[in-house]
Amino acid sequence: MAFSRTLEEKTVAKMIAIYCRDNHNSNSEICDGCRKLLNYSQKRIEKCPFGEKKPVCAKCTIHCYAPQQRAEIKKVMRYAGPRMLYKSPFLTLRYLFRKIFKSNVY
Ligand SMILES: [Zn+2]
């Protein structure tokens, strides 16, 4: 099933904003570090060679996150994921977790 890249980007942006607000005391703007992580994530989404026809994550053969960013985004998702459930469809989150972390989803 194809998945909207725009929706993916928005979800990541929201998660980083929640994480930054609560952990870095940022107000309306996210901090520099989080902005870098957000840019990185969005580039990964844009550069996905599967484009709008992405395969389900289990079938994706590309490890597109570098280890450091992968660790950072994972922290963000662990923190913000549960806090977003009330406003975002659970499936969206599950999709993202699977797509990025494939083997070690919880
Ligand atoms: Zn931050």
Short mmCIF file of C-alpha atoms and ligand atoms in Angstrom, two decimals:
data_model
loop_
_atom_site.label_atom_id
_atom_site.label_comp_id
_atom_site.label_asym_id
_atom_site.label_seq_id
_atom_site.Cartn_x
_atom_site.Cartn_y
_atom_site.Cartn_z
CA MET A 1 0.00 0.00 0.00
CA ALA A 2 1.40 3.37 -0.94
CA PHE A 3 1.57 5.98 1.73
CA SER A 4 1.56 9.73 1.45
CA ARG A 5 4.99 11.22 1.89
CA THR A 6 3.43 14.46 2.96
CA LEU A 7 1.60 12.77 5.77
CA GLU A 8 4.79 11.06 6.79
CA GLU A 9 6.68 14.33 6.87
CA LYS A 10 3.97 15.99 8.91
CA THR A 11 3.93 13.17 11.41
CA VAL A 12 7.68 13.31 11.90
CA ALA A 13 7.56 17.09 12.26
CA LYS A 14 4.86 16.85 14.91
CA MET A 15 6.76 14.24 16.87
CA ILE A 16 9.95 16.25 16.88
CA ALA A 17 8.03 19.36 17.97
CA ILE A 18 6.48 17.53 20.92
CA TYR A 19 9.81 16.04 21.92
CA CYS A 20 11.65 19.34 21.67
CA ARG A 21 9.01 21.30 23.58
CA ASP A 22 9.11 18.91 26.51
CA ASN A 23 12.80 18.05 26.55
CA HIS A 24 14.58 21.16 25.32
CA ASN A 25 12.24 23.80 26.72
CA SER A 26 11.57 25.27 23.32
CA ASN A 27 8.48 27.36 22.81
CA SER A 28 7.05 28.06 19.39
CA GLU A 29 10.18 27.03 17.51
CA ILE A 30 12.12 23.82 17.75
CA CYS A 31 15.79 24.08 18.72
CA ASP A 32 18.69 23.87 16.26
CA GLY A 33 19.51 20.27 17.04
CA CYS A 34 15.93 19.18 16.50
CA ARG A 35 15.67 21.24 13.36
CA LYS A 36 18.66 19.39 11.94
CA LEU A 37 17.11 16.07 12.79
CA LEU A 38 13.86 17.15 11.16
CA ASN A 39 15.63 18.25 7.99
CA TYR A 40 17.48 14.99 7.92
CA SER A 41 14.30 12.97 8.26
CA GLN A 42 12.52 14.92 5.59
CA LYS A 43 15.41 14.44 3.18
CA ARG A 44 15.30 10.71 3.81
CA ILE A 45 11.58 10.67 3.02
CA GLU A 46 12.04 12.78 -0.11
CA LYS A 47 14.91 10.69 -1.33
CA CYS A 48 13.20 7.36 -0.84
CA PRO A 49 13.77 5.74 -4.23
CA PHE A 50 10.41 4.05 -4.02
CA GLY A 51 8.69 7.40 -4.16
CA GLU A 52 4.95 7.30 -3.84
CA LYS A 53 5.01 3.58 -4.42
CA LYS A 54 6.89 2.61 -1.34
CA PRO A 55 6.65 -1.03 -0.47
CA VAL A 56 5.52 -2.03 2.99
CA CYS A 57 8.42 -1.48 5.33
CA ALA A 58 9.06 -5.13 5.95
CA LYS A 59 9.94 -5.42 2.30
CA CYS A 60 12.06 -2.31 2.14
CA THR A 61 15.69 -3.24 1.62
CA ILE A 62 17.13 0.18 2.25
CA HIS A 63 18.46 1.28 5.61
CA CYS A 64 18.12 4.94 4.95
CA TYR A 65 18.90 6.33 8.41
CA ALA A 66 22.51 6.65 9.52
CA PRO A 67 23.07 5.07 12.96
CA GLN A 68 23.27 8.36 14.84
CA GLN A 69 20.13 9.88 13.35
CA ARG A 70 18.39 6.58 13.68
CA ALA A 71 19.12 6.58 17.39
CA GLU A 72 17.91 10.16 17.73
CA ILE A 73 14.69 9.74 15.82
CA LYS A 74 14.02 6.60 17.78
CA LYS A 75 14.25 8.54 21.02
CA VAL A 76 11.88 11.13 19.61
CA MET A 77 9.38 8.49 18.52
CA ARG A 78 9.52 6.64 21.82
CA TYR A 79 8.73 9.87 23.60
CA ALA A 80 6.29 11.53 21.25
CA GLY A 81 4.60 8.46 19.81
CA PRO A 82 2.41 7.65 22.81
CA ARG A 83 1.64 11.36 23.27
CA MET A 84 0.35 11.64 19.73
CA LEU A 85 -2.02 8.75 19.80
CA TYR A 86 -4.97 10.86 20.76
CA LYS A 87 -4.66 13.04 17.70
CA SER A 88 -3.22 10.78 15.05
CA PRO A 89 -4.42 7.52 13.66
CA PHE A 90 -2.64 4.63 15.29
CA LEU A 91 -1.95 3.08 11.95
CA THR A 92 0.08 6.07 10.88
CA LEU A 93 2.38 5.58 13.82
CA ARG A 94 2.61 1.89 13.41
CA TYR A 95 3.51 2.41 9.79
CA LEU A 96 6.30 4.81 10.68
CA PHE A 97 7.73 2.60 13.36
CA ARG A 98 7.79 -0.33 11.04
CA LYS A 99 9.19 1.58 8.16
CA ILE A 100 12.10 3.01 10.08
CA PHE A 101 12.89 0.32 12.57
CA LYS A 102 11.68 -2.78 10.77
CA SER A 103 13.18 -5.55 12.83
CA ASN A 104 12.97 -4.08 16.31
CA VAL A 105 9.47 -2.69 16.52
CA TYR A 106 7.73 -2.91 19.82
ZN ZN B 1 15.10 20.34 20.61
#
